[in-house]
Short mmCIF file of C-alpha atoms in Angstrom, two decimals:
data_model
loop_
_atom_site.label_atom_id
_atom_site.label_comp_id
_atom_site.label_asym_id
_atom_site.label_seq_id
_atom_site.Cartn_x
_atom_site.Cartn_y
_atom_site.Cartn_z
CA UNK A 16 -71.72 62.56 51.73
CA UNK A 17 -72.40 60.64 48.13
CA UNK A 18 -72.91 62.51 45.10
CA UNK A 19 -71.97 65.79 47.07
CA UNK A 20 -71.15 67.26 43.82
CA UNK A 21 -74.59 67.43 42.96
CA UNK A 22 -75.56 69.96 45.69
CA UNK A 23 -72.01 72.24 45.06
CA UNK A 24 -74.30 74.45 42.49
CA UNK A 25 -77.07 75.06 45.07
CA UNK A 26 -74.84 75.86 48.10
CA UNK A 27 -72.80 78.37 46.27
CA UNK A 28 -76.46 80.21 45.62
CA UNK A 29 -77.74 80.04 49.24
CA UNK A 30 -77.39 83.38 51.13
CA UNK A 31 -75.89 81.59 53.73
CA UNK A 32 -72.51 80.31 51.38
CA UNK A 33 -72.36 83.84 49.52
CA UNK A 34 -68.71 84.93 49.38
CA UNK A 35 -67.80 81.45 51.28
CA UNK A 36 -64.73 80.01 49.42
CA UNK A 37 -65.31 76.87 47.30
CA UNK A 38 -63.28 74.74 49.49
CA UNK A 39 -65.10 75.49 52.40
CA UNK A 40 -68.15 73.96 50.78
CA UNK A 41 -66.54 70.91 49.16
CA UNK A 42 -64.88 70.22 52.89
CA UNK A 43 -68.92 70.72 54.19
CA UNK A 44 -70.42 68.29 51.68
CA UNK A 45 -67.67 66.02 51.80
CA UNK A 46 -67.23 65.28 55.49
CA UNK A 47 -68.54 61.96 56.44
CA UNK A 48 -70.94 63.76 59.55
CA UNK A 49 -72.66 65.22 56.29
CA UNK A 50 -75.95 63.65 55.70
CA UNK A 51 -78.49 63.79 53.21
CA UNK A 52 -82.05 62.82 54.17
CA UNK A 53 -84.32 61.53 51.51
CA UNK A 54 -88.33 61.07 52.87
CA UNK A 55 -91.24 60.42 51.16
CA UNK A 56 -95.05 62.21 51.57
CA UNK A 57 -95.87 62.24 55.05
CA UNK A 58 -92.88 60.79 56.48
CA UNK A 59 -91.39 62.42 59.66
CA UNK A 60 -87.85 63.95 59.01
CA UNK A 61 -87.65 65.70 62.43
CA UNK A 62 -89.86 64.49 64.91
CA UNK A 63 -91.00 67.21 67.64
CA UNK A 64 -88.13 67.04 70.96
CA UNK A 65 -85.64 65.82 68.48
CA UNK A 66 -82.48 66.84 70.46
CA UNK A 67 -79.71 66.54 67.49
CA UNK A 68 -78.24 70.18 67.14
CA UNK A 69 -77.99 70.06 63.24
CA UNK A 70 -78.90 72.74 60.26
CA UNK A 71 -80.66 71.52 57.87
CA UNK A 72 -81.09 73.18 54.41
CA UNK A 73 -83.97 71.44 51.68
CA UNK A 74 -82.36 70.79 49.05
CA UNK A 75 -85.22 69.11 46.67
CA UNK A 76 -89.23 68.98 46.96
CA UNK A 77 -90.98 70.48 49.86
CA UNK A 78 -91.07 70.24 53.94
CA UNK A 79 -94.35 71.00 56.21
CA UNK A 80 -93.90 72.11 59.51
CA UNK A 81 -96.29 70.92 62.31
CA UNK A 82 -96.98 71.59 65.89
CA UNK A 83 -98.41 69.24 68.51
CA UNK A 84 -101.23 71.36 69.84
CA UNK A 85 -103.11 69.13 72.16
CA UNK A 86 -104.74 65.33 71.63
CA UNK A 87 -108.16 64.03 70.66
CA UNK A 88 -109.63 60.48 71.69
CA UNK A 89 -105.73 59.78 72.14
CA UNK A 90 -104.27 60.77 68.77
CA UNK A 91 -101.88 63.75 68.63
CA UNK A 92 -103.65 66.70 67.00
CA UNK A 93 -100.94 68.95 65.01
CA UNK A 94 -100.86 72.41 63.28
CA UNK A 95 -99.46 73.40 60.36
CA UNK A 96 -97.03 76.67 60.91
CA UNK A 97 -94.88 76.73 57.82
CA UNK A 98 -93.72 75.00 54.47
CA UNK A 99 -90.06 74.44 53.85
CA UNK A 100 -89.01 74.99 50.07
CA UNK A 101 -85.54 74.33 48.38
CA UNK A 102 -83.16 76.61 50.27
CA UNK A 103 -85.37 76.73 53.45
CA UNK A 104 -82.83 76.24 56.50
CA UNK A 105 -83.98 74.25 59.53
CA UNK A 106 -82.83 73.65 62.84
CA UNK A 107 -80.30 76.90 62.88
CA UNK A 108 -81.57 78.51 65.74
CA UNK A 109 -81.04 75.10 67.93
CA UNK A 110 -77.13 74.68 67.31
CA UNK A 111 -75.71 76.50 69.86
CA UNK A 112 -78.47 76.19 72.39
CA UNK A 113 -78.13 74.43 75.61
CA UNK A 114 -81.89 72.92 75.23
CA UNK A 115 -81.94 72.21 71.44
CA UNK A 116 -85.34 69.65 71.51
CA UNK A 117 -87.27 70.36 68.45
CA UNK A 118 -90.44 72.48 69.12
CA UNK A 119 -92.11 71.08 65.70
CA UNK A 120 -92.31 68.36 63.81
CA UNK A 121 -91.42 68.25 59.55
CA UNK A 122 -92.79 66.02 57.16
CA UNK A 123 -92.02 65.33 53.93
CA UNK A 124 -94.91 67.08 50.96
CA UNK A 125 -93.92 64.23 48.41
CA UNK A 126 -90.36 63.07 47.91
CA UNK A 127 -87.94 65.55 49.74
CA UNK A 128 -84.07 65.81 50.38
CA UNK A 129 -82.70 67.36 53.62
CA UNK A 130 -79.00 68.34 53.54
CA UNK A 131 -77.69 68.22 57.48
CA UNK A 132 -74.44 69.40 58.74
CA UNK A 133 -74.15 68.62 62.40
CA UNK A 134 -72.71 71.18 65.25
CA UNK A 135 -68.82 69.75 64.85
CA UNK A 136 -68.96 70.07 61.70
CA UNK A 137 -70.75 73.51 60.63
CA UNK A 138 -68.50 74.84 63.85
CA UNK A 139 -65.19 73.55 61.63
CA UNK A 140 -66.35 75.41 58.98
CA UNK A 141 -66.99 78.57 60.47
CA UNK A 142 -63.49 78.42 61.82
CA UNK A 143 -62.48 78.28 58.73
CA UNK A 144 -64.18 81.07 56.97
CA UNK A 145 -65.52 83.92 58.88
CA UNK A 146 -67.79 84.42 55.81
CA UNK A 147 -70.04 81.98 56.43
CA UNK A 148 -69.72 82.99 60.48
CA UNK A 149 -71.02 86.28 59.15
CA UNK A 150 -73.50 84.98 56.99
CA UNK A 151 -75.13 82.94 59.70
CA UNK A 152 -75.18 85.65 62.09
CA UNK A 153 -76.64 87.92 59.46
CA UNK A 154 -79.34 85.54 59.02
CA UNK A 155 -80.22 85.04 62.96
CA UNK A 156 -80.06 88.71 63.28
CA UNK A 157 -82.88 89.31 60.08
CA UNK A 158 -85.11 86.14 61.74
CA UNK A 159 -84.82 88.25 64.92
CA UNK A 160 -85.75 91.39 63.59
CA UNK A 161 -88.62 90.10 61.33
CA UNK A 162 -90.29 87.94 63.91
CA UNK A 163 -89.87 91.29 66.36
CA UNK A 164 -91.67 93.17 63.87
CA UNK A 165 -94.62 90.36 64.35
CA UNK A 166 -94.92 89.89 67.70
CA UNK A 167 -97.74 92.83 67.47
CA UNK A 168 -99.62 91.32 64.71
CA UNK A 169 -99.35 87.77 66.13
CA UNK A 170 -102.14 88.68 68.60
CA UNK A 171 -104.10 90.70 66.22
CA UNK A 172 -107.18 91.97 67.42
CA UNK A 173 -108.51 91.28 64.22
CA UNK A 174 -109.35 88.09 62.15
CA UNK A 175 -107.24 89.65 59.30
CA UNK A 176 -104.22 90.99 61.25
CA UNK A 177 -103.82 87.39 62.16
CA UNK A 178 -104.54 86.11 58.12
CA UNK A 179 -101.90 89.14 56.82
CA UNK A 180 -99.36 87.93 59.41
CA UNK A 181 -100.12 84.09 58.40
CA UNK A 182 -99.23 85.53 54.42
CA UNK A 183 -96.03 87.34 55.32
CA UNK A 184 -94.90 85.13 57.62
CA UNK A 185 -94.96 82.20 54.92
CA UNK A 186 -94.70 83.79 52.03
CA UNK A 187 -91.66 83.52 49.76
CA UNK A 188 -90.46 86.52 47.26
CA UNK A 189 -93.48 88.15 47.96
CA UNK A 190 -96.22 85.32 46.69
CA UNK A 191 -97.70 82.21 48.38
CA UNK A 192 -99.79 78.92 47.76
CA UNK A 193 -101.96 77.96 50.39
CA UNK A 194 -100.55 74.75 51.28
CA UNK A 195 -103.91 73.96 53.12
CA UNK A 196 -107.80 74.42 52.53
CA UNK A 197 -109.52 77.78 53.77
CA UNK A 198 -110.95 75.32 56.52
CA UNK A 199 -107.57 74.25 57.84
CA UNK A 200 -106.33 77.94 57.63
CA UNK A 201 -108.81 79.00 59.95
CA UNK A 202 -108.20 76.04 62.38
CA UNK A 203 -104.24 76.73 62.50
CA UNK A 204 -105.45 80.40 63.18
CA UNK A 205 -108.29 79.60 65.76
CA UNK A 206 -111.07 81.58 64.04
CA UNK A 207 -113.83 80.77 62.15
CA UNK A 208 -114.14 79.96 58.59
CA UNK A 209 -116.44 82.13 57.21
CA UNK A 210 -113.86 85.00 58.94
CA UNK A 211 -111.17 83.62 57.34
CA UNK A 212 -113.04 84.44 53.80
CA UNK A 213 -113.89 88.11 54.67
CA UNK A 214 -110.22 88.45 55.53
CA UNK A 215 -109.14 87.32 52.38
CA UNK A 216 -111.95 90.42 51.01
CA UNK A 217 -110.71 92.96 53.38
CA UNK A 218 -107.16 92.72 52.30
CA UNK A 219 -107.78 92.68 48.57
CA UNK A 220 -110.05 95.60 48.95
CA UNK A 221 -107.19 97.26 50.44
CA UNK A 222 -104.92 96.14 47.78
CA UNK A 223 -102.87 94.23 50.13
CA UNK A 224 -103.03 91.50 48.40
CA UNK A 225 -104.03 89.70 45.06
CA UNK A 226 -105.42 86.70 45.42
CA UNK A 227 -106.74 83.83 43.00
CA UNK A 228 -107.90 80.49 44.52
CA UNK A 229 -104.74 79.04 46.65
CA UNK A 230 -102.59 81.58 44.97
CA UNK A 231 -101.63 84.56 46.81
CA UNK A 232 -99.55 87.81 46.11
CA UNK A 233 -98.83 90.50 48.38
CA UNK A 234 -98.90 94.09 47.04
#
């Protein structure tokens, strides 16, 4: 990959390289089946059924993540599930799957760049250090747990089980920004906007969370 230099720095940060040797890296980012995806707002960087088994880490700008939920007069109707950030991986749980079709669809939220390492090669890598073997299992095993620990509040009873679980789910270091209107939120959520708002009261009542327009913080 070109200017693979300029990613070395961001790598070396990412939970999933911590500990991994510098070579192993520089061999990553400097393999030809490295490829770094550059897509401006709205355009489709994984289309939903994409079959490539690939991991995908964002290195600049910002990813949304869609699913196809049904159609309408013929045009695909989608919901927004997640945002990708720099650091956000993609595609790890469909490397060593037998099925690996994308179950979403990312776009680009303005200009983003999509480091992707392919099965052959991430596989080379982890045969060479059993860090980052570690490191990725680590990760699968906390994605696991987390999204266990949700499974009960996915189907809350109540409107704001369903807006907490929306928060945690997507937030990052403990805060969040809305990346869609109250409107769209309740859509995504399949409950009714004016819920959605007392939601948003309930849990700041409770101190749950602190909120200020699209900003969000949990407490």
């Amino acid at each position: 990959m070109k200017n693979a230099k300029e990613y070395m720095e961001l790598l070396q940060k990412h939970p999933l390289f911590d500990g991994v040797d510098r070579s192993v890296i520089e061999y990553m980012l400097g393999s030809d089946e490295c490829v770094l995806c550059e897509a401006d707002d709205g355009e489709v960087v994984v289309s939903q059924g994409d079959s490539r088994r690939r991991l995908g880490i964002v290195a600049l700008g910002k990813a949304c993540v869609h699913r196809q939920t049904d159609s309408h007069l013929g045009e695909p109707k989608y919901m927004l599930v997640n945002t990708l950030t720099v650091g956000s991986l993609l595609g790890a749980a469909n490397i060593f799957v037998d099925e690996p079709a994308a179950v979403t669809e990312i776009r680009a939220k303005k200009k983003c760049r999509i480091i992707f390492f392919p099965q052959t090669l991430f596989v080379a890598a982890m045969r060479m250090s059993f860090t980052l073997s570690e490191n990725y299992m680590k990760y699968l095993a906390t994605r696991i747990r987390f999204l266990a620990g949700r499974i009960g509040s996915l189907g809350g009873k109540t409107v704001t089980d369903k807006v907490m679980n929306y928060i945690v789910e997507n937030a990052e270091n403990g805060r969040l920004i809305l990346p869609q209107s109250i409107g769209l939120l309740a859509e995504t959520l399949s409950v009714g906007r004016a819920s959605v708002y007392r939601a948003f009261d309930t849990l700041e009542y409770e101190n749950r969370i602190a909120r200020d327009g699209r900003y969000i913080k949990l407490l």
